Short mmCIF file of C-alpha atoms in Angstrom, two decimals:
data_model
loop_
_atom_site.label_atom_id
_atom_site.label_comp_id
_atom_site.label_asym_id
_atom_site.label_seq_id
_atom_site.Cartn_x
_atom_site.Cartn_y
_atom_site.Cartn_z
CA MET S 1 -16.54 77.24 42.77
CA ASP S 2 -13.92 74.57 43.59
CA GLU S 3 -13.24 72.41 40.49
CA TYR S 4 -11.10 69.33 39.95
CA LEU S 5 -11.10 67.08 36.84
CA GLY S 6 -14.41 68.61 35.82
CA TYR S 7 -15.95 67.88 39.24
CA VAL S 8 -17.08 70.71 41.50
CA GLY S 9 -17.79 71.30 45.18
CA LEU S 10 -17.59 68.41 47.61
CA ALA S 11 -16.90 65.79 44.92
CA ALA S 12 -13.92 67.84 43.70
CA ARG S 13 -12.53 68.18 47.23
CA LEU S 14 -12.82 64.44 47.97
CA LEU S 15 -11.08 63.47 44.73
CA ARG S 16 -8.31 66.04 45.23
CA GLU S 17 -7.68 64.84 48.78
CA ALA S 18 -7.45 61.27 47.51
CA GLY S 19 -5.03 62.34 44.75
CA ALA S 20 -7.17 60.54 42.18
CA SER S 21 -6.87 61.16 38.43
CA LEU S 22 -9.07 60.15 35.51
CA GLY S 23 -8.67 56.51 34.56
CA GLU S 24 -7.29 55.47 37.96
CA GLU S 25 -8.98 52.81 40.08
CA VAL S 26 -10.67 54.21 43.16
CA GLU S 27 -12.89 53.02 45.97
CA VAL S 28 -15.84 55.16 47.03
CA GLY S 29 -17.48 54.29 50.36
CA ARG S 30 -20.85 55.71 51.34
CA GLY S 31 -23.39 54.62 53.93
CA GLY S 32 -21.93 51.14 54.45
CA LEU S 33 -21.62 50.48 50.72
CA VAL S 34 -18.33 50.40 48.85
CA PHE S 35 -18.06 50.95 45.09
CA ARG S 36 -14.91 50.13 43.18
CA GLY S 37 -14.17 51.27 39.64
CA PHE S 38 -12.20 53.54 37.36
CA LEU S 39 -12.73 57.27 37.73
CA MET S 40 -14.50 58.81 34.75
CA ALA S 41 -14.85 62.44 33.79
CA ARG S 42 -17.99 64.14 35.03
CA TYR S 43 -20.58 64.80 32.34
CA GLU S 44 -20.86 68.49 31.60
CA TYR S 45 -24.56 68.51 32.39
CA GLY S 46 -24.43 65.91 35.15
CA GLN S 47 -25.35 66.57 38.75
CA PRO S 48 -22.51 68.22 40.70
CA GLY S 49 -22.50 65.98 43.82
CA VAL S 50 -21.90 62.69 41.99
CA ILE S 51 -18.69 60.77 41.23
CA VAL S 52 -18.80 58.65 38.05
CA LEU S 53 -17.13 55.23 38.04
CA LYS S 54 -16.71 52.63 35.30
CA MET S 55 -17.30 49.20 36.84
CA ALA S 56 -15.55 45.97 35.92
CA ASN S 57 -18.63 44.86 33.96
CA GLY S 58 -18.27 47.90 31.66
CA TYR S 59 -21.22 49.88 33.01
CA ASN S 60 -20.88 53.37 34.44
CA ILE S 61 -22.48 54.29 37.77
CA GLY S 62 -22.85 57.56 39.63
CA VAL S 63 -22.22 57.66 43.40
CA ARG S 64 -23.78 60.56 45.26
CA VAL S 65 -21.35 61.94 47.86
CA ASP S 66 -21.80 63.59 51.25
CA GLU S 67 -19.45 64.63 54.08
CA ALA S 68 -19.23 61.03 55.28
CA THR S 69 -18.15 59.68 51.88
CA ARG S 70 -14.66 58.13 51.72
CA VAL S 71 -12.58 58.12 48.51
CA VAL S 72 -9.41 56.01 48.27
CA LYS S 73 -7.12 55.71 45.26
CA LEU S 74 -6.26 52.04 44.65
CA SER S 75 -3.90 52.19 41.68
CA GLU S 76 -2.31 54.54 39.23
CA LEU S 77 -3.22 54.13 35.58
CA ARG S 78 -2.92 56.22 32.46
CA PRO S 79 -5.98 58.28 31.59
CA PRO S 80 -8.11 56.70 28.84
CA ALA S 81 -6.65 57.44 25.41
CA PHE S 82 -7.19 56.30 21.87
CA ASN S 83 -4.02 54.93 20.26
CA PRO S 84 -4.77 53.41 16.86
CA PRO S 85 -2.58 50.57 15.62
CA PRO S 86 -0.38 51.20 12.59
CA PRO S 87 -2.07 50.78 9.20
CA PRO S 88 -1.65 47.39 7.51
CA SER S 89 0.92 46.90 4.76
CA PRO S 90 -0.42 47.22 1.20
CA LYS S 91 -0.80 44.24 -1.15
CA GLU S 92 -0.07 44.94 -4.79
CA SER S 93 -2.74 42.56 -6.12
CA LEU S 94 -5.63 44.34 -4.41
CA PRO S 95 -7.72 47.24 -5.79
CA ARG S 96 -6.94 50.78 -4.66
CA VAL S 97 -9.63 52.48 -2.58
CA SER S 98 -9.51 55.93 -1.02
CA ILE S 99 -11.34 56.64 2.23
CA ILE S 100 -12.21 60.32 2.68
CA SER S 101 -13.34 61.52 6.09
CA THR S 102 -15.80 64.41 6.32
CA GLY S 103 -16.96 63.86 9.92
CA GLY S 104 -20.03 62.30 11.45
CA THR S 105 -20.64 59.49 13.94
CA ILE S 106 -18.57 56.95 12.03
CA ALA S 107 -15.53 59.17 12.71
CA SER S 108 -16.48 59.97 16.31
CA ARG S 109 -15.97 58.65 19.80
CA ILE S 110 -17.84 59.08 23.06
CA ASP S 111 -17.01 62.36 24.77
CA TYR S 112 -17.13 61.48 28.45
CA ARG S 113 -17.28 65.16 29.36
CA THR S 114 -20.71 65.56 27.76
CA GLY S 115 -21.93 62.00 27.35
CA GLY S 116 -22.35 62.65 23.62
CA VAL S 117 -20.08 61.96 20.67
CA ARG S 118 -17.52 64.19 19.04
CA PRO S 119 -15.27 63.99 15.96
CA ALA S 120 -12.13 62.15 17.01
CA LEU S 121 -11.04 59.67 14.34
CA SER S 122 -9.38 60.33 11.04
CA ALA S 123 -9.93 58.22 7.95
CA ALA S 124 -6.51 56.70 8.61
CA ASP S 125 -7.64 55.74 12.13
CA LEU S 126 -10.72 54.06 10.68
CA ALA S 127 -8.55 52.11 8.27
CA SER S 128 -6.16 50.99 11.00
CA ILE S 129 -8.74 49.90 13.58
CA VAL S 130 -10.77 47.85 11.07
CA PRO S 131 -8.04 45.48 9.83
CA GLU S 132 -10.50 43.44 7.73
CA ILE S 133 -10.47 46.08 5.00
CA ALA S 134 -6.77 45.42 4.38
CA GLU S 135 -7.80 42.04 2.95
CA VAL S 136 -10.19 43.75 0.55
CA ALA S 137 -8.24 46.70 -0.85
CA ASN S 138 -5.17 48.84 -0.54
CA ILE S 139 -6.40 51.80 1.44
CA SER S 140 -5.42 55.42 1.07
CA ALA S 141 -7.00 57.58 3.79
CA GLU S 142 -7.33 61.31 4.31
CA ILE S 143 -9.33 63.93 6.18
CA LEU S 144 -11.02 66.29 3.74
CA MET S 145 -13.04 68.10 6.42
CA GLN S 146 -14.35 67.54 9.94
CA VAL S 147 -17.89 68.92 9.84
CA TYR S 148 -21.10 67.78 11.48
CA SER S 149 -23.34 66.99 8.54
CA GLU S 150 -25.99 69.53 9.55
CA ASN S 151 -23.36 72.23 9.01
CA LEU S 152 -22.58 71.19 5.44
CA THR S 153 -23.44 73.56 2.59
CA PRO S 154 -23.45 73.27 -1.22
CA SER S 155 -19.88 74.56 -1.22
CA HIS S 156 -18.87 71.48 0.78
CA TRP S 157 -20.55 69.28 -1.86
CA THR S 158 -18.43 70.99 -4.49
CA GLU S 159 -15.29 70.40 -2.43
CA MET S 160 -16.11 66.70 -2.05
CA ALA S 161 -16.87 66.33 -5.75
CA SER S 162 -13.60 68.01 -6.65
CA ARG S 163 -11.57 65.62 -4.49
CA VAL S 164 -13.40 62.55 -5.83
CA ASP S 165 -12.80 63.72 -9.40
CA GLN S 166 -9.08 64.00 -8.63
CA LEU S 167 -9.06 60.44 -7.26
CA ILE S 168 -10.93 59.14 -10.30
CA ARG S 169 -8.35 60.71 -12.58
CA ALA S 170 -5.56 59.28 -10.39
CA GLY S 171 -6.77 55.77 -11.18
CA PHE S 172 -8.39 54.69 -7.91
CA ASP S 173 -10.78 51.74 -8.19
CA GLY S 174 -13.28 53.19 -5.73
CA VAL S 175 -13.86 55.97 -3.23
CA VAL S 176 -15.47 55.72 0.22
CA ILE S 177 -16.69 58.89 1.92
CA ALA S 178 -17.21 58.71 5.70
CA HIS S 179 -20.11 61.07 6.34
CA GLY S 180 -22.59 62.07 9.03
CA THR S 181 -25.93 60.35 8.56
CA ASP S 182 -28.26 63.31 9.13
CA THR S 183 -27.72 64.91 5.71
CA MET S 184 -26.06 62.02 3.90
CA GLY S 185 -29.00 61.78 1.48
CA TYR S 186 -28.50 65.38 0.35
CA THR S 187 -24.78 64.84 -0.24
CA ALA S 188 -25.39 61.57 -2.07
CA ALA S 189 -27.82 63.31 -4.42
CA ALA S 190 -25.43 66.22 -4.93
CA LEU S 191 -22.51 63.96 -5.82
CA SER S 192 -24.77 61.92 -8.12
CA PHE S 193 -25.34 65.01 -10.27
CA ALA S 194 -21.84 66.45 -9.87
CA LEU S 195 -20.16 63.15 -10.87
CA ARG S 196 -22.61 61.79 -13.42
CA LYS S 197 -21.83 58.37 -14.84
CA THR S 198 -18.79 58.06 -12.65
CA PRO S 199 -16.52 55.23 -13.83
CA ILE S 200 -16.06 53.87 -10.29
CA PRO S 201 -18.29 53.38 -7.25
CA VAL S 202 -18.43 56.39 -4.92
CA VAL S 203 -19.75 55.04 -1.61
CA LEU S 204 -21.02 57.22 1.21
CA VAL S 205 -20.99 55.43 4.54
CA GLY S 206 -21.90 56.41 8.09
CA ALA S 207 -22.83 54.97 11.45
CA GLN S 208 -25.80 55.39 13.71
CA ARG S 209 -23.66 54.59 16.76
CA SER S 210 -20.06 55.66 17.35
CA SER S 211 -17.22 53.22 16.81
CA ASP S 212 -16.42 52.73 20.51
CA ARG S 213 -19.93 51.61 21.46
CA PRO S 214 -20.53 47.84 21.69
CA SER S 215 -23.57 48.18 19.41
CA SER S 216 -21.75 50.25 16.80
CA ASP S 217 -22.54 49.64 13.15
CA ALA S 218 -19.44 51.55 12.03
CA ALA S 219 -17.09 48.62 11.31
CA THR S 220 -19.65 46.51 9.43
CA ASN S 221 -20.75 49.45 7.32
CA LEU S 222 -17.17 50.48 6.55
CA ILE S 223 -16.04 46.98 5.58
CA THR S 224 -19.00 46.63 3.21
CA ALA S 225 -18.42 50.10 1.77
CA VAL S 226 -14.81 49.20 0.93
CA GLU S 227 -15.94 45.91 -0.64
CA VAL S 228 -18.49 47.77 -2.76
CA ALA S 229 -16.00 50.46 -3.75
CA SER S 230 -13.39 47.91 -4.78
CA ARG S 231 -15.46 45.24 -6.52
CA ALA S 232 -19.05 46.32 -7.31
CA PRO S 233 -19.95 46.15 -11.02
CA PHE S 234 -21.51 49.62 -11.09
CA GLY S 235 -20.14 53.13 -11.39
CA GLU S 236 -22.57 55.22 -9.36
CA VAL S 237 -22.82 57.28 -6.19
CA VAL S 238 -24.40 55.15 -3.48
CA VAL S 239 -25.07 55.03 0.26
CA CYS S 240 -24.04 51.90 2.17
CA MET S 241 -25.85 51.32 5.49
CA HIS S 242 -27.53 48.58 7.50
CA GLY S 243 -30.69 47.17 5.92
CA TRP S 244 -31.92 45.57 9.13
CA HIS S 245 -31.22 45.66 12.89
CA SER S 246 -28.68 42.83 12.70
CA ASP S 247 -25.31 42.90 10.92
CA ASP S 248 -26.20 40.36 8.23
CA ILE S 249 -27.96 42.66 5.73
CA ILE S 250 -26.37 45.81 4.32
CA HIS S 251 -28.22 47.81 1.68
CA ILE S 252 -26.56 49.80 -1.08
CA HIS S 253 -28.88 52.65 -2.06
CA ARG S 254 -28.75 54.78 -5.20
CA GLY S 255 -27.70 58.30 -4.23
CA THR S 256 -30.76 60.03 -5.68
CA ARG S 257 -33.26 57.71 -3.98
CA VAL S 258 -32.05 57.34 -0.41
CA VAL S 259 -33.64 58.92 2.67
CA LYS S 260 -32.92 58.67 6.38
CA THR S 261 -36.24 57.57 7.88
CA HIS S 262 -35.35 56.94 11.53
CA THR S 263 -33.41 59.01 14.05
CA SER S 264 -31.34 56.22 15.61
CA SER S 265 -32.16 52.75 14.25
CA ARG S 266 -29.43 50.87 12.42
CA ASP S 267 -31.74 50.39 9.41
CA ALA S 268 -32.56 54.10 9.24
CA PHE S 269 -31.88 54.44 5.50
CA GLN S 270 -34.35 53.37 2.84
CA SER S 271 -34.66 53.73 -0.90
CA VAL S 272 -37.81 55.71 -1.72
CA ASN S 273 -39.88 54.81 -4.79
CA ASP S 274 -37.19 52.33 -5.76
CA ASN S 275 -35.46 49.24 -4.44
CA PRO S 276 -31.87 49.41 -3.21
CA LEU S 277 -29.34 49.03 -5.99
CA ALA S 278 -27.76 46.03 -4.26
CA VAL S 279 -27.65 44.09 -0.99
CA LYS S 280 -24.72 42.54 0.87
CA THR S 281 -25.39 39.36 2.85
CA ALA S 282 -23.26 36.43 4.01
CA ASP S 283 -23.53 35.12 0.44
CA GLY S 284 -21.86 38.24 -0.98
CA LEU S 285 -23.01 41.24 -3.00
CA LYS S 286 -26.23 40.76 -4.93
CA MET S 287 -27.47 43.28 -7.50
CA LEU S 288 -31.21 43.93 -7.21
CA THR S 289 -31.57 45.55 -10.62
CA SER S 290 -29.91 45.41 -14.01
CA GLN S 291 -30.52 49.12 -14.54
CA TYR S 292 -27.31 50.77 -13.46
CA HIS S 293 -24.28 52.51 -14.96
CA ARG S 294 -21.48 50.01 -15.40
CA ARG S 295 -18.06 50.35 -13.80
CA ASN S 296 -15.64 51.95 -16.28
CA GLY S 297 -18.59 52.84 -18.48
CA GLU S 298 -18.46 55.84 -20.80
CA GLY S 299 -20.00 59.28 -20.45
CA TYR S 300 -18.42 60.58 -17.23
CA GLU S 301 -19.38 64.23 -16.63
CA TYR S 302 -17.88 66.36 -13.88
CA GLN S 303 -20.12 69.34 -13.12
CA PRO S 304 -19.69 70.21 -9.42
CA LYS S 305 -21.36 73.62 -9.10
CA PHE S 306 -24.57 74.38 -7.17
CA ASP S 307 -26.62 77.57 -6.95
CA ASP S 308 -28.03 77.84 -3.43
CA ARG S 309 -30.73 80.33 -4.43
CA ALA S 310 -33.33 77.57 -4.15
CA MET S 311 -35.45 76.44 -1.24
CA LEU S 312 -37.47 73.41 -0.15
CA VAL S 313 -40.78 74.50 1.42
CA LYS S 314 -43.10 72.14 3.26
CA PHE S 315 -46.75 73.17 2.96
CA TYR S 316 -49.00 72.91 6.01
CA PRO S 317 -52.68 73.75 6.65
CA GLY S 318 -53.09 77.45 7.35
CA MET S 319 -49.77 78.40 5.77
CA LYS S 320 -49.89 81.95 4.42
CA PRO S 321 -48.75 82.67 0.84
CA GLU S 322 -47.29 85.96 2.08
CA ALA S 323 -44.67 84.07 4.08
CA LEU S 324 -43.40 82.36 0.94
CA ALA S 325 -43.47 85.66 -0.98
CA VAL S 326 -41.30 87.36 1.65
CA VAL S 327 -38.73 84.56 1.67
CA VAL S 328 -38.46 84.47 -2.12
CA GLU S 329 -37.97 88.23 -2.31
CA ARG S 330 -35.53 88.64 0.57
CA LEU S 331 -33.33 85.72 -0.46
CA ASN S 332 -33.55 86.54 -4.17
CA LEU S 333 -34.46 82.93 -4.94
CA ARG S 334 -34.41 81.50 -8.44
CA GLY S 335 -36.49 78.44 -7.63
CA VAL S 336 -38.69 76.74 -5.04
CA ILE S 337 -39.47 73.07 -4.46
CA LEU S 338 -42.85 72.66 -2.78
CA GLU S 339 -43.49 69.62 -0.63
CA GLY S 340 -47.22 69.46 -1.08
CA THR S 341 -49.89 67.15 0.28
CA GLY S 342 -50.96 63.87 -1.30
CA LEU S 343 -50.81 63.92 -5.08
CA GLY S 344 -49.19 67.37 -5.06
CA HIS S 345 -51.38 70.10 -3.60
CA VAL S 346 -51.12 73.34 -1.68
CA ALA S 347 -53.99 75.62 -0.66
CA SER S 348 -55.74 77.38 -3.52
CA SER S 349 -54.81 80.69 -1.88
CA PHE S 350 -51.25 80.09 -3.19
CA ILE S 351 -52.28 79.97 -6.84
CA PRO S 352 -52.09 83.73 -7.62
CA LEU S 353 -48.64 83.97 -6.02
CA LEU S 354 -47.34 80.89 -7.82
CA LYS S 355 -48.57 82.31 -11.12
CA GLN S 356 -46.63 85.50 -10.37
CA PHE S 357 -43.55 83.41 -9.72
CA ASN S 358 -43.99 81.60 -13.02
CA ASP S 359 -44.53 84.84 -14.94
CA SER S 360 -41.33 86.26 -13.44
CA GLY S 361 -39.28 83.21 -14.46
CA LEU S 362 -38.96 81.64 -11.01
CA PHE S 363 -39.17 77.85 -11.15
CA VAL S 364 -41.68 76.10 -8.87
CA GLY S 365 -41.56 72.30 -8.67
CA MET S 366 -44.04 70.09 -6.82
CA THR S 367 -43.16 66.99 -4.80
CA SER S 368 -45.21 65.13 -2.20
CA GLN S 369 -44.96 64.89 1.56
CA CYS S 370 -45.88 61.21 1.13
CA ARG S 371 -42.69 59.17 1.11
CA HIS S 372 -43.93 56.78 -1.56
CA GLY S 373 -45.87 57.28 -4.77
CA ARG S 374 -45.79 59.95 -7.45
CA VAL S 375 -47.24 63.39 -7.94
CA ASN S 376 -50.35 63.53 -10.15
CA MET S 377 -51.86 67.00 -10.32
CA ASN S 378 -54.50 66.12 -12.95
CA VAL S 379 -56.84 64.32 -10.56
CA TYR S 380 -58.40 67.25 -8.65
CA ASP S 381 -59.42 70.76 -9.63
CA ASN S 382 -56.88 72.34 -7.30
CA GLY S 383 -54.05 70.36 -8.87
CA ARG S 384 -55.10 71.35 -12.38
CA ASP S 385 -55.27 75.01 -11.29
CA LEU S 386 -51.74 74.72 -9.93
CA LEU S 387 -50.59 73.28 -13.26
CA ARG S 388 -52.15 76.22 -15.09
CA ALA S 389 -50.30 78.55 -12.71
CA GLY S 390 -47.03 77.04 -13.96
CA VAL S 391 -46.19 74.61 -11.15
CA VAL S 392 -44.12 71.69 -12.49
CA PRO S 393 -45.00 68.21 -11.14
CA LEU S 394 -41.82 66.26 -10.42
CA ASP S 395 -43.23 62.74 -10.72
CA ASP S 396 -41.84 60.46 -7.98
CA MET S 397 -38.69 62.45 -7.21
CA VAL S 398 -37.69 62.59 -3.55
CA ALA S 399 -38.20 66.14 -2.26
CA GLU S 400 -34.63 66.43 -0.94
CA THR S 401 -33.23 65.20 -4.24
CA ALA S 402 -35.45 67.66 -6.12
CA LEU S 403 -33.97 70.55 -4.14
CA VAL S 404 -30.39 69.41 -4.79
CA LYS S 405 -31.12 68.83 -8.47
CA LEU S 406 -32.64 72.30 -8.81
CA MET S 407 -29.52 73.86 -7.28
CA TRP S 408 -27.41 71.88 -9.73
CA VAL S 409 -29.61 72.72 -12.73
CA LEU S 410 -29.58 76.46 -11.93
CA ALA S 411 -25.79 76.43 -11.67
CA ARG S 412 -25.39 74.42 -14.86
CA LEU S 413 -27.68 76.65 -16.94
CA GLY S 414 -26.37 79.92 -15.47
CA GLU S 415 -27.96 83.27 -14.77
CA ASN S 416 -29.59 83.57 -18.19
CA ALA S 417 -31.41 80.24 -18.04
CA GLN S 418 -34.85 80.27 -19.59
CA PRO S 419 -37.76 78.76 -17.61
CA GLU S 420 -38.33 76.09 -20.26
CA GLN S 421 -34.67 75.03 -20.01
CA VAL S 422 -34.95 74.61 -16.25
CA ARG S 423 -38.23 72.71 -16.62
CA GLU S 424 -36.85 70.39 -19.29
CA LEU S 425 -33.74 69.49 -17.31
CA MET S 426 -35.67 69.02 -14.08
CA LEU S 427 -37.97 66.54 -15.84
CA THR S 428 -35.09 64.63 -17.45
CA ASN S 429 -34.05 61.47 -15.63
CA LEU S 430 -30.29 61.96 -15.22
CA CYS S 431 -29.25 59.70 -12.35
CA GLY S 432 -32.21 57.43 -11.65
CA GLU S 433 -34.06 60.15 -9.72
CA ILE S 434 -37.30 59.83 -11.72
CA GLY S 435 -39.50 56.89 -12.69
CA GLY S 436 -39.65 53.19 -11.95
CA ARG S 437 -41.81 51.00 -9.74
CA THR S 438 -41.02 49.43 -6.39
CA GLN S 439 -42.18 46.55 -4.27
CA PRO S 440 -42.88 46.96 -0.54
CA GLN S 441 -39.73 47.07 1.57
CA ARG S 442 -40.85 44.14 3.75
CA LYS S 443 -41.38 41.96 0.70
CA LEU S 444 -37.93 42.96 -0.51
CA LEU S 445 -36.34 41.84 2.78
CA ASP S 446 -38.18 38.53 2.61
CA SER S 447 -36.71 37.85 -0.84
CA TYR S 448 -33.23 37.23 0.54
#
């Protein structure tokens, strides 16, 4: 099939005859109407008989072509390209902050071939196109990896922790990690355990909309993340994202409590069973609790290993115990986190299997599918039977955090870990992942 600049068939022939290239201004006449704009690449999954133009008002339109359509090139321009400005000069009086890029929407741009977004910006690019951060800190930027967050594994968490540990020992005042939002909560939990009682803020930041969209939250989130990394009074792993639809409230969430609760909204991230650690408004950074590890505090522990022989399993009505048994055996799992109903329940048909797991030394922890509240397996008969079978209730721990913690605990204790050792460590509050009370999120927003 005839192809030209991604276009096929008649559209390709008309553009070739006009000598038009991407980014050049063209005029497309059809049926008495004339459309003028800059030629854009055809979307990979777009209709073949359509030419895409970017109009002067910034909107894209598609013009369906036929044999009577006329295409005229009006001017020659360079194809669209991203050329970041040079990074700002450092100022000796400012704190030193490292920005590490791992991928995600905050380090992406629109791909006009597909209409989606793709990794395109380095951490250095981010630093150079958001000049405001040069007034906050001296920035050192690097690309550690370029991975969509759904493709991250525990080995990537270890790699991130290792690099952050190096930066801590090199004397940086804070670290910002640009990360995809989809699994940011998992990474935040992992780094919270791997870098316990970190002496500096380690701030994960992302964007729900890429940096070249008018509605992007990338710049605001990044500026706040650098401010937190350079000046916040705490030394913890946190997530910095919009707390509301507008740009005037940014929440800083503790890494073991944060969950992405919306697919696309700017305020997608919430602290579960806890309030955010802090909030940034026009008045500055405000701490929302006094319970946090202080910057430059003592007790830093670097333990970056994870054992991936653990699984998070969501119970559903009609689920067969045999399915769980097969997975545990085939994957040679050492532990399972159950996401049960309500106060922490699964069907009573699971009880014999879970007792077998317990007798064999396999850890089974119980969390709840409910986003808020705590597990209490003493209320109903079924819960008490599960307790007798050896299932460990994990209080108000977020299910995703429980999985990450179990991986970390299994790696820390090693192959010869005793069940009681795993249980004891899982029930120990190490990084703010267990305990506490919270007020409703809406009431929290109304308080500032």
